[in-house]
Structures are given as structure tokens and as C-alpha cells.
Short mmCIF file of C-alpha atoms and ligand atoms in Angstrom, two decimals:
data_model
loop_
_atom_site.label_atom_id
_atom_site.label_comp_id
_atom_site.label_asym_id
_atom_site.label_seq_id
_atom_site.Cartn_x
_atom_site.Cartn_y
_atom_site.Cartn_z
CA UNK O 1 88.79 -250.92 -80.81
CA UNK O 2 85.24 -251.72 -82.72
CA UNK O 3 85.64 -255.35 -84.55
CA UNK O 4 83.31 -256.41 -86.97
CA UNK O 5 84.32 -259.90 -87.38
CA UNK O 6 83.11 -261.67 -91.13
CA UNK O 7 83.04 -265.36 -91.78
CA UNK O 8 81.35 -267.96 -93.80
CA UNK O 9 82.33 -271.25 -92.17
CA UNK O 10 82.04 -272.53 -88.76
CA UNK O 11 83.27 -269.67 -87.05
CA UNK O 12 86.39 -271.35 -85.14
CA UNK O 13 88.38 -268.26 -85.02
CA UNK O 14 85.69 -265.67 -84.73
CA UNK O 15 85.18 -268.04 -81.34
CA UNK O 16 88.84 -268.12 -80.63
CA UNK O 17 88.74 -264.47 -80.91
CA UNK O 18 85.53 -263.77 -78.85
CA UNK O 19 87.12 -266.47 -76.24
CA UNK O 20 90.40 -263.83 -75.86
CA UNK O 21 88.47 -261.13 -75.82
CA UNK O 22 86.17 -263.21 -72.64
CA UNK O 23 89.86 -263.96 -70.79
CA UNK O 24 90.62 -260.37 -71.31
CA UNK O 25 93.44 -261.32 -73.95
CA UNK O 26 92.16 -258.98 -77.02
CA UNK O 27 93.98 -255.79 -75.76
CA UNK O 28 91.58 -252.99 -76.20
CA UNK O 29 89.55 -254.90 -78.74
CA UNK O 30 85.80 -255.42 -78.85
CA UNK O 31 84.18 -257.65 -81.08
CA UNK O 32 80.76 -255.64 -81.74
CA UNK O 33 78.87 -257.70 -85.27
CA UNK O 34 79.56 -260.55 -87.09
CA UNK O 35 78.12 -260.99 -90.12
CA UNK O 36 77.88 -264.20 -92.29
CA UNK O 37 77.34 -264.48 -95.98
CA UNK O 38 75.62 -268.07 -95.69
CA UNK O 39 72.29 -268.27 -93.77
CA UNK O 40 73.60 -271.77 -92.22
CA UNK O 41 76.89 -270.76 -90.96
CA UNK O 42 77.74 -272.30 -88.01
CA UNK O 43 79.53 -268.73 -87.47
CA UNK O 44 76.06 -267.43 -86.72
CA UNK O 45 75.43 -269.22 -83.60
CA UNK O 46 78.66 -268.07 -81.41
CA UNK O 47 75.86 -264.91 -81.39
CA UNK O 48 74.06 -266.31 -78.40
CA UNK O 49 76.90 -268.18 -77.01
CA UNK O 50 78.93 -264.68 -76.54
CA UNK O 51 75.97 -262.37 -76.44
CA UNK O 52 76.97 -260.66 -79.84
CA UNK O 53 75.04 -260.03 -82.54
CA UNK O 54 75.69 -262.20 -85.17
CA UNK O 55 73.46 -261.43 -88.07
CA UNK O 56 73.36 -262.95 -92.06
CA UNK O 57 73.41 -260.18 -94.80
CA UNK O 58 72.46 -261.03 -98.28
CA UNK O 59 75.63 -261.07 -100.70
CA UNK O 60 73.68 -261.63 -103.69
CA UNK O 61 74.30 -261.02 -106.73
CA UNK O 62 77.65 -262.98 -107.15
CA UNK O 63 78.83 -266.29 -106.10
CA UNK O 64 82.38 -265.38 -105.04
CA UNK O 65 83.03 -261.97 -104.64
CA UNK O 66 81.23 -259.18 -103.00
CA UNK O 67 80.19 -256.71 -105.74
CA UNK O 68 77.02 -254.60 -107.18
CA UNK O 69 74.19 -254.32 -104.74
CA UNK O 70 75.72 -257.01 -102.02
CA UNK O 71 78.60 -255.13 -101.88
CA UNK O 72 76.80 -251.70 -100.97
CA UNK O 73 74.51 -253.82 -98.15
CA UNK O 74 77.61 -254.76 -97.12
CA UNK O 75 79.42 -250.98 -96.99
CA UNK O 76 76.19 -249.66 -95.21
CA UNK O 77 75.72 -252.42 -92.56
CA UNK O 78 79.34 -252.49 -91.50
CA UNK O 79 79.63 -248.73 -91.57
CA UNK O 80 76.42 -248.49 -89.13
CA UNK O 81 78.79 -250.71 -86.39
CA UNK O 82 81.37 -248.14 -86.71
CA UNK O 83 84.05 -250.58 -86.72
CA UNK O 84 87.93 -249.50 -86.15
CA UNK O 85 88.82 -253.42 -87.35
CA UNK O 86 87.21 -255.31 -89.62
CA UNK O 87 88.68 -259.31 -89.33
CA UNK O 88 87.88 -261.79 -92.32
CA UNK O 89 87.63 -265.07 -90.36
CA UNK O 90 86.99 -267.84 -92.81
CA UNK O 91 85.04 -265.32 -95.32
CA UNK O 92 85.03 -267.18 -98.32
CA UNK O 93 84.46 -264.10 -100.64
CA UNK O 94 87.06 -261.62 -102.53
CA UNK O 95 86.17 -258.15 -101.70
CA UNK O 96 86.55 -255.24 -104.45
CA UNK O 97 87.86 -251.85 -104.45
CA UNK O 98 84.74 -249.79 -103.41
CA UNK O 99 84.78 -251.93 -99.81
CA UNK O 100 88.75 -251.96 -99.47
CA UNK O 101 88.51 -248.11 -100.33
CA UNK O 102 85.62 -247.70 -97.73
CA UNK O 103 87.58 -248.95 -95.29
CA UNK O 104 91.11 -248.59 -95.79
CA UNK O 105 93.96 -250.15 -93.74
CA UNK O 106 90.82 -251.25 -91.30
CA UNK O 107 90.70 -255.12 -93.08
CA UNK O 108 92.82 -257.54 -91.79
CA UNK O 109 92.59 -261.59 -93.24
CA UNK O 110 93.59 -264.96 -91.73
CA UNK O 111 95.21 -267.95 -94.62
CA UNK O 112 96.04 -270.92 -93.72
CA UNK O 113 99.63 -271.39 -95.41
CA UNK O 114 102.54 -269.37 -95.20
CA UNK O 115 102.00 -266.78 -97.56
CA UNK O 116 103.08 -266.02 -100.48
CA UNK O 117 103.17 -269.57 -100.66
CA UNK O 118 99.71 -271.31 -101.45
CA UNK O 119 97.03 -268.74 -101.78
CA UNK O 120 93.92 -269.10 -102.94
CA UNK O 121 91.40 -271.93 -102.18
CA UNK O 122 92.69 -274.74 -99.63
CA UNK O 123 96.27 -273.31 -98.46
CA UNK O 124 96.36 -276.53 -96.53
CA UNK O 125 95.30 -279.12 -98.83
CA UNK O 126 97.57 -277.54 -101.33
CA UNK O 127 100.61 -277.50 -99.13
CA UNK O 128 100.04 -280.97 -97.88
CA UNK O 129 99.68 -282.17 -101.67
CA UNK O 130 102.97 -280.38 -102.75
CA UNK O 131 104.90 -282.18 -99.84
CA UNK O 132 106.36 -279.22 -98.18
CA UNK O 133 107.81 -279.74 -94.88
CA UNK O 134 106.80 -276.75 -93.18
CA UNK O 135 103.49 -274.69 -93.35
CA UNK O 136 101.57 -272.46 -91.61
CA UNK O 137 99.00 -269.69 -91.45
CA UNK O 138 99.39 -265.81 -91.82
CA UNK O 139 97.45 -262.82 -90.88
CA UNK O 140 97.64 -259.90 -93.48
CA UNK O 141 96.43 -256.76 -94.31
CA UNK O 142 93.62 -257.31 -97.43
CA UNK O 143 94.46 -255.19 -100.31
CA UNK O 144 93.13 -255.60 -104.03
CA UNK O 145 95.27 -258.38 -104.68
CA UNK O 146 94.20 -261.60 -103.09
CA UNK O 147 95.85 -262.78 -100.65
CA UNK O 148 99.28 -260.30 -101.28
CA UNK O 149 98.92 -257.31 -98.63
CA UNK O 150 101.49 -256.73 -96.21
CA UNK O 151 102.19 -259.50 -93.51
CA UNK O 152 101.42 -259.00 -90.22
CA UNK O 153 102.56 -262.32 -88.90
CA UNK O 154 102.72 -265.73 -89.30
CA UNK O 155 103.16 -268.88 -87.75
CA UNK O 156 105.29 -272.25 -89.15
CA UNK O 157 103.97 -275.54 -88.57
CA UNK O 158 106.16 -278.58 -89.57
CA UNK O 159 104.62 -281.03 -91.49
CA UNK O 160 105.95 -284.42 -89.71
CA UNK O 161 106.33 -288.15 -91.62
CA UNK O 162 102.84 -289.87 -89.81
CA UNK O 163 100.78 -286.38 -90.63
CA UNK O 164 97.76 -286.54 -93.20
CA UNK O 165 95.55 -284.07 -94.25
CA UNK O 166 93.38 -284.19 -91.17
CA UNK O 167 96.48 -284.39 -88.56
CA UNK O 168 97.79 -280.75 -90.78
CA UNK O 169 94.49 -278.63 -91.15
CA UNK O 170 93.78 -279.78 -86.75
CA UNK O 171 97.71 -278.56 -86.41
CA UNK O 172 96.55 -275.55 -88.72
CA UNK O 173 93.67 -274.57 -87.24
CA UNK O 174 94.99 -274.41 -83.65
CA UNK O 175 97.81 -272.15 -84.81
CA UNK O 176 95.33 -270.06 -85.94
CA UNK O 177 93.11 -269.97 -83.10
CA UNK O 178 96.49 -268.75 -80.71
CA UNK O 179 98.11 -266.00 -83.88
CA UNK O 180 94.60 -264.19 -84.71
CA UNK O 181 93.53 -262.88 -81.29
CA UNK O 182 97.50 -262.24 -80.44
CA UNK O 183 97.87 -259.95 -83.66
CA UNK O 184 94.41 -258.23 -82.93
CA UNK O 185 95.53 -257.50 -79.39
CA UNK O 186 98.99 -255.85 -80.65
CA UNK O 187 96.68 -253.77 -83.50
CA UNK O 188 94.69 -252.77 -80.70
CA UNK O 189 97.41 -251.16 -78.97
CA UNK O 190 99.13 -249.78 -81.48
CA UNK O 191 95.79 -247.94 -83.01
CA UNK O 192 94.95 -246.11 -79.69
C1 GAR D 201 90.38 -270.95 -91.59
O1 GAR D 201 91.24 -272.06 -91.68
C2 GAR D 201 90.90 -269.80 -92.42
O2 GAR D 201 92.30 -269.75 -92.47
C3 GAR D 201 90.35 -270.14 -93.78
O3 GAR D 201 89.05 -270.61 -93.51
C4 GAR D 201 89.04 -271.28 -92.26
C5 GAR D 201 87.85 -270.79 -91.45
O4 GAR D 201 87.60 -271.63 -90.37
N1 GAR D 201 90.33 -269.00 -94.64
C6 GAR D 201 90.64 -269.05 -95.93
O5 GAR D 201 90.92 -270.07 -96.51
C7 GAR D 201 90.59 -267.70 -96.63
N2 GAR D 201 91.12 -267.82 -97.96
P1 GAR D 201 86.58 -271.19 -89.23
O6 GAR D 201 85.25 -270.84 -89.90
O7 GAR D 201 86.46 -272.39 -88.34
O8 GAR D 201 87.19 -270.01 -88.52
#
């Protein structure tokens, strides 16, 4: 299974993910691109580190979506990797129909909160801010509606009396580094 992996931030997962894959614990998957919307990503440099190629593609024109002529770099790049699974790892942009129809049932996206609960920008801040006791992170299917396509799985995290926002989103994030490569191993299985 071809993964093109796409991320804006740090790249945390998309190294959790190439880590599983290293340890022979991503099923059939392979992780074959990333790409990065920001030149500075940290993202960019697990390239090297994993011997993939991990390449920055121009979004432009919009700030925070993925439309007009970035959208169509976009559709031609990832289509040249001939992906089978295309993971949204801390991509900080909402994708439109033309990509999502490109690429149907092929885009898969990791939130940090329990979904439906707290989409949107900062799941973690927000849940830590409302005062719920348990949160979490979710991998999903990406549909037209942000942050709404069917749930793949999940995992809870409770939110203990001593916890502040740093204690959560390191809680958070290490959920999230065990449930993305686990649900991209079972996908990988059950697309042969
Ligand atoms: C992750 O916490 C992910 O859940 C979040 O961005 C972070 C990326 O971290 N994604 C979203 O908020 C999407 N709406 P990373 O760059 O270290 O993997």
C-alpha cells in the first residue's frame, strides 16, 4: 500500500508512522512522499532521516485551504506517487471537492479530540478549556465536511486533576503516535 503522507508541522506522526513502518509494524504499508505546505516544516527533514523523499509544494494561492492552481499542483504531484493512502498528518489546510473527488475513500485524517467533539483549530486546547474529563484523538476518513467523515478509531485519554495544557497535548500526542500507524496497518490489510 503506496502512502503519501501530508503535514505542515513538525512531522511527529509522519515519524511515528515511518518508525512502524522501520519495525515492520505498518502491515503492507509503504510510506513513498511526503509533502509539506510550509518550506520550514520540520516535517521535511524526517526525508533524510528515513531515506524518503520529503519534498515542499507550493499551496499558493490561499491561506487555508487548498484551492485554484495549488490545489491542481497538488492533484498532479500526488497522482505521479501513485498513492493507494493518502494520510493528513498535522496538514493544517481544508481540502475541496476536486482533491477529495480525485482521490476518493484514499484520504484518511488524524484530530486530536474525540470527534465530533472539538473540531476545528486546537481540539486540545479547546477540550482542556471546556474542562472535559476525558479526550482524545481520532482517525477519520476526510470528506467535504471538516472534520465529520466516518470514524475509523479513536482513542480516550482522561484528563486527570494536576494535568495542564502541556501535561494533555504530551498525553495527546503519544496516543496519536501508537493509533495512526495501528489504523494504517489494519487499512493495509483490509485494501489488499
Ligand atoms: C497533531 O496533533 C494532529 O492531531 C494535529 O496536528 C498535530 C500535528 O503534529 N492535526 C490537526 O489539528 C488537524 N486539524 P505533528 O506535526 O507533530 O505530527
Amino acid at each position: 500500500m503506496r502512502i503519501v503522507i501530508l503535514g505542515s508541522g513538525q512531522g511527529s506522526n509522519a515519524e511515528a508512522i515511518l518508525k512502524a513502518e522501520r519495525e515492520g509494524r505498518l502491515g503492507r504499508g509503504q510510506v513513498v512522499q511526503i509533502f509539506s505546505d510550509r518550506p520550514d516544516a520540520g516535517i521535511l527533514n524526517l526525508g533524510p532521516r528515513f531515506e524518503v523523499p520529503a519534498t515542499f509544494l507550493d499551496p499558493a494561492p490561499y491561506k487555508t485551504k487548498l484551492d485554484g492552481e495549488g490545489e491542481q499542483h497538488y492533484i498532479a504531484s500526488i497522482l505521479a506517487c501513485q498513492p493507494d493512502l493518502i494520510v493528513l498528518a498535522g496538514f493544517m489546510r481544508v481540502l475541496k471537492r476536486r482533491f477529495l473527488l480525485q482521490f476518493e475513500g484514499r484520504v484518511i485524517n488524524l484530530h486530536p479530540s474525540l470527534l465530533p467533539a472539538f473540531p476545528g483549530l486546537d481540539g486540545i486546547g479547546q477540550a482542556f478549556r471546556r474542562g472535559v474529563k476525558v479526550t482524545g484523538c481520532t482517525v477519520h476518513e476526510v470528506t467535504i465536511e471538516v472534520d465529520a467523515g466516518p470514524i475509523l478509531d479513536q482513542a480516550a485519554i482522561r484528563i486527570e486533576e494536576g494535568d495542564t495544557l502541556e501535561s494533555l497535548a504530551a498525553k495527546v500526542h503519544a496516543a496519536e503516535h501508537a493509533l495512526l500507524p495501528a489504523v494504517i496497518a489494519r487499512l493495509s490489510v483490509a485494501k489488499r
